[in-house]
Amino acid sequence: KAWLAAGVLGAVLIAAAATRTSRSWKDADSTRVEIWKVAWKGFKEQPWLGSGPDTFEQTFRRLRSEQFVRISISSRAIQAHAHNDFLQAMTTTGLAGLAAYLLVLFALLLAAKDALAAGPRREAAAAAIGGLLAIFINLKFNPLATEVHLLAALLAAHLCRARASAPATIPLPARTALLVAALASAVLAFNL
């Protein structure tokens, strides 16, 4: 059975490599790099508090490069997201927002650690962690769809519930920040 798993993995990797050589993938990667450059410029302009929540599009319109316009084939191309959660937080909410986001991630990491040690719900916690990890990795390259915001909030809530029988190791402010972030994620999902 190991050979079958290796074969399937090999086929997936070959298919992924083949698609990555196509022009559309190269253009998408080049476009993403240009978006990241604009996000960094926007962050450097207002590093402490950023340009404001949900203002990436305005920052992008002002700072987009001619290289982005050439790649995207349209001078009207707009971009509402930085295609990277850290750059999005830095550009729109500055270092203050990035610190809050990192605090939420740290609290979630502690909740995951405790939930895995919580005994009977360990398997469910592992599944929730796997889902959240997949979402976290995706956030490095793409924005989230509305339903994925809700899924992430539910998975995070499940992790916090799974660890309810474990001793509390997350300080109350961190637990509160996690709850606020989950609620904000759900609210933002309906405003997209």
One Martini backbone bead per residue (centre of mass of N, CA, C, O) as a GRO file, in nm:
protein
  192
    1LYS     BB    1   0.053   0.065  -0.014
    2ALA     BB    2   0.294   0.258  -0.032
    3TRP     BB    3   0.321   0.255  -0.342
    4LEU     BB    4   0.049   0.388  -0.397
    5ALA     BB    5   0.097   0.652  -0.248
    6ALA     BB    6   0.352   0.728  -0.407
    7GLY     BB    7   0.215   0.732  -0.686
    8VAL     BB    8   0.006   0.950  -0.629
    9LEU     BB    9   0.203   1.167  -0.541
   10GLY     BB   10   0.367   1.171  -0.803
   11ALA     BB   11   0.132   1.250  -0.992
   12VAL     BB   12   0.067   1.517  -0.857
   13LEU     BB   13   0.348   1.648  -0.893
   14ILE     BB   14   0.356   1.631  -1.201
   15ALA     BB   15   0.097   1.792  -1.254
   16ALA     BB   16   0.191   2.049  -1.107
   17ALA     BB   17   0.445   2.100  -1.279
   18ALA     BB   18   0.297   2.122  -1.552
   19THR     BB   19   0.113   2.368  -1.474
   20ARG     BB   20   0.348   2.570  -1.389
   21THR     BB   21   0.448   2.610  -1.701
   22SER     BB   22   0.232   2.778  -1.764
   23ARG     BB   23   0.142   3.095  -1.838
   24SER     BB   24  -0.077   3.147  -1.621
   25TRP     BB   25   0.103   3.081  -1.375
   26LYS     BB   26   0.322   3.288  -1.428
   27ASP     BB   27   0.134   3.533  -1.419
   28ALA     BB   28   0.025   3.486  -1.135
   29ASP     BB   29   0.297   3.502  -0.992
   30SER     BB   30   0.377   3.785  -1.093
   31THR     BB   31   0.132   3.930  -0.981
   32ARG     BB   32   0.174   3.858  -0.684
   33VAL     BB   33   0.445   4.001  -0.652
   34GLU     BB   34   0.335   4.283  -0.716
   35ILE     BB   35   0.135   4.292  -0.484
   36TRP     BB   36   0.346   4.264  -0.257
   37LYS     BB   37   0.496   4.526  -0.322
   38VAL     BB   38   0.259   4.714  -0.266
   39ALA     BB   39   0.212   4.630   0.025
   40TRP     BB   40   0.487   4.720   0.129
   41LYS     BB   41   0.456   5.017   0.054
   42GLY     BB   42   0.204   5.067   0.225
   43PHE     BB   43   0.336   4.998   0.494
   44LYS     BB   44   0.568   5.215   0.485
   45GLU     BB   45   0.372   5.462   0.497
   46GLN     BB   46   0.187   5.299   0.746
   47PRO     BB   47   0.311   5.114   1.001
   48TRP     BB   48   0.124   5.134   1.262
   49LEU     BB   49  -0.203   5.147   1.130
   50GLY     BB   50  -0.234   5.191   0.849
   51SER     BB   51  -0.502   5.245   0.612
   52GLY     BB   52  -0.721   5.044   0.692
   53PRO     BB   53  -0.986   4.873   0.691
   54ASP     BB   54  -1.058   4.775   0.378
   55THR     BB   55  -0.803   4.946   0.189
   56PHE     BB   56  -0.634   4.800  -0.030
   57GLU     BB   57  -0.751   4.899  -0.298
   58GLN     BB   58  -0.666   5.196  -0.269
   59THR     BB   59  -0.367   5.143  -0.236
   60PHE     BB   60  -0.328   4.990  -0.499
   61ARG     BB   61  -0.415   5.206  -0.704
   62ARG     BB   62  -0.188   5.408  -0.617
   63LEU     BB   63   0.078   5.179  -0.626
   64ARG     BB   64   0.078   5.050  -0.877
   65SER     BB   65   0.241   4.900  -1.133
   66GLU     BB   66   0.333   4.869  -1.458
   67GLN     BB   67   0.386   4.567  -1.441
   68PHE     BB   68   0.103   4.487  -1.356
   69VAL     BB   69  -0.040   4.599  -1.605
   70ARG     BB   70   0.107   4.421  -1.810
   71ILE     BB   71   0.026   4.146  -1.690
   72SER     BB   72  -0.298   4.207  -1.670
   73ILE     BB   73  -0.390   4.383  -1.938
   74SER     BB   74  -0.498   4.614  -1.729
   75SER     BB   75  -0.557   4.936  -1.604
   76ARG     BB   76  -0.824   4.836  -1.424
   77ALA     BB   77  -0.694   4.672  -1.230
   78ILE     BB   78  -0.783   4.520  -0.929
   79GLN     BB   79  -0.710   4.497  -0.562
   80ALA     BB   80  -0.839   4.365  -0.246
   81HIS     BB   81  -0.578   4.177  -0.202
   82ALA     BB   82  -0.249   4.057  -0.101
   83HIS     BB   83  -0.209   3.737  -0.091
   84ASN     BB   84  -0.142   3.791   0.228
   85ASP     BB   85  -0.200   3.804   0.556
   86PHE     BB   86   0.039   3.972   0.661
   87LEU     BB   87   0.028   4.199   0.446
   88GLN     BB   88  -0.261   4.279   0.499
   89ALA     BB   89  -0.224   4.363   0.793
   90MET     BB   90   0.005   4.567   0.751
   91THR     BB   91  -0.140   4.760   0.546
   92THR     BB   92  -0.428   4.804   0.709
   93THR     BB   93  -0.309   4.778   1.041
   94GLY     BB   94  -0.031   4.731   1.089
   95LEU     BB   95   0.148   4.654   1.366
   96ALA     BB   96  -0.099   4.634   1.546
   97GLY     BB   97  -0.252   4.419   1.376
   98LEU     BB   98  -0.026   4.212   1.362
   99ALA     BB   99  -0.007   4.163   1.667
  100ALA     BB  100  -0.297   4.061   1.698
  101TYR     BB  101  -0.273   3.826   1.499
  102LEU     BB  102  -0.038   3.682   1.644
  103LEU     BB  103  -0.193   3.637   1.907
  104VAL     BB  104  -0.410   3.457   1.787
  105LEU     BB  105  -0.219   3.239   1.678
  106PHE     BB  106  -0.096   3.169   1.953
  107ALA     BB  107  -0.359   3.088   2.094
  108LEU     BB  108  -0.425   2.863   1.890
  109LEU     BB  109  -0.172   2.698   1.941
  110LEU     BB  110  -0.232   2.641   2.240
  111ALA     BB  111  -0.506   2.508   2.192
  112ALA     BB  112  -0.394   2.277   2.019
  113LYS     BB  113  -0.204   2.155   2.224
  114ASP     BB  114  -0.423   2.097   2.442
  115ALA     BB  115  -0.622   1.932   2.263
  116LEU     BB  116  -0.418   1.695   2.209
  117ALA     BB  117  -0.410   1.638   2.539
  118ALA     BB  118  -0.742   1.580   2.596
  119GLY     BB  119  -0.793   1.289   2.477
  120PRO     BB  120  -1.099   1.205   2.351
  121ARG     BB  121  -1.061   1.469   2.134
  122ARG     BB  122  -0.798   1.439   1.964
  123GLU     BB  123  -0.894   1.367   1.673
  124ALA     BB  124  -1.067   1.619   1.627
  125ALA     BB  125  -0.839   1.817   1.675
  126ALA     BB  126  -0.658   1.721   1.442
  127ALA     BB  127  -0.859   1.794   1.220
  128ALA     BB  128  -0.879   2.096   1.284
  129ILE     BB  129  -0.580   2.155   1.249
  130GLY     BB  130  -0.560   2.069   0.955
  131GLY     BB  131  -0.761   2.279   0.847
  132LEU     BB  132  -0.614   2.532   0.958
  133LEU     BB  133  -0.346   2.480   0.813
  134ALA     BB  134  -0.454   2.498   0.526
  135ILE     BB  135  -0.556   2.787   0.553
  136PHE     BB  136  -0.287   2.919   0.635
  137ILE     BB  137  -0.137   2.849   0.375
  138ASN     BB  138  -0.336   2.983   0.175
  139LEU     BB  139  -0.293   3.279   0.296
  140LYS     BB  140  -0.007   3.320   0.149
  141PHE     BB  141  -0.172   3.337  -0.164
  142ASN     BB  142  -0.480   3.382  -0.062
  143PRO     BB  143  -0.790   3.447  -0.030
  144LEU     BB  144  -1.094   3.418   0.133
  145ALA     BB  145  -1.379   3.277   0.149
  146THR     BB  146  -1.658   3.304   0.324
  147GLU     BB  147  -1.685   2.999   0.409
  148VAL     BB  148  -1.390   2.987   0.526
  149HIS     BB  149  -1.424   3.180   0.755
  150LEU     BB  150  -1.635   3.008   0.901
  151LEU     BB  151  -1.469   2.752   0.926
  152ALA     BB  152  -1.240   2.872   1.095
  153ALA     BB  153  -1.417   2.954   1.333
  154LEU     BB  154  -1.521   2.667   1.397
  155LEU     BB  155  -1.245   2.529   1.438
  156ALA     BB  156  -1.152   2.713   1.667
  157ALA     BB  157  -1.387   2.649   1.855
  158HIS     BB  158  -1.333   2.347   1.873
  159LEU     BB  159  -1.056   2.366   2.002
  160CYS     BB  160  -1.149   2.517   2.258
  161ARG     BB  161  -1.348   2.291   2.343
  162ALA     BB  162  -1.147   2.046   2.348
  163ARG     BB  163  -0.980   2.198   2.593
  164ALA     BB  164  -1.177   2.225   2.841
  165SER     BB  165  -1.053   1.974   3.012
  166ALA     BB  166  -0.812   2.128   3.021
  167PRO     BB  167  -0.590   2.318   3.136
  168ALA     BB  168  -0.549   2.650   3.170
  169THR     BB  169  -0.304   2.828   2.946
  170ILE     BB  170  -0.477   3.059   2.851
  171PRO     BB  171  -0.513   3.363   2.872
  172LEU     BB  172  -0.780   3.563   2.880
  173PRO     BB  173  -0.691   3.770   2.660
  174ALA     BB  174  -0.635   3.554   2.444
  175ARG     BB  175  -0.918   3.429   2.439
  176THR     BB  176  -1.060   3.690   2.365
  177ALA     BB  177  -0.910   3.740   2.098
  178LEU     BB  178  -1.006   3.481   1.962
  179LEU     BB  179  -1.308   3.541   1.976
  180VAL     BB  180  -1.302   3.810   1.826
  181ALA     BB  181  -1.179   3.699   1.564
  182ALA     BB  182  -1.402   3.497   1.501
  183LEU     BB  183  -1.630   3.708   1.489
  184ALA     BB  184  -1.501   3.893   1.278
  185SER     BB  185  -1.486   3.682   1.058
  186ALA     BB  186  -1.791   3.640   1.036
  187VAL     BB  187  -1.867   3.933   0.975
  188LEU     BB  188  -1.681   3.971   0.725
  189ALA     BB  189  -1.808   3.749   0.552
  190PHE     BB  190  -2.082   3.928   0.510
  191ASN     BB  191  -1.909   4.195   0.381
  192LEU     BB  192  -1.780   4.083   0.094
   0.00000   0.00000   0.00000
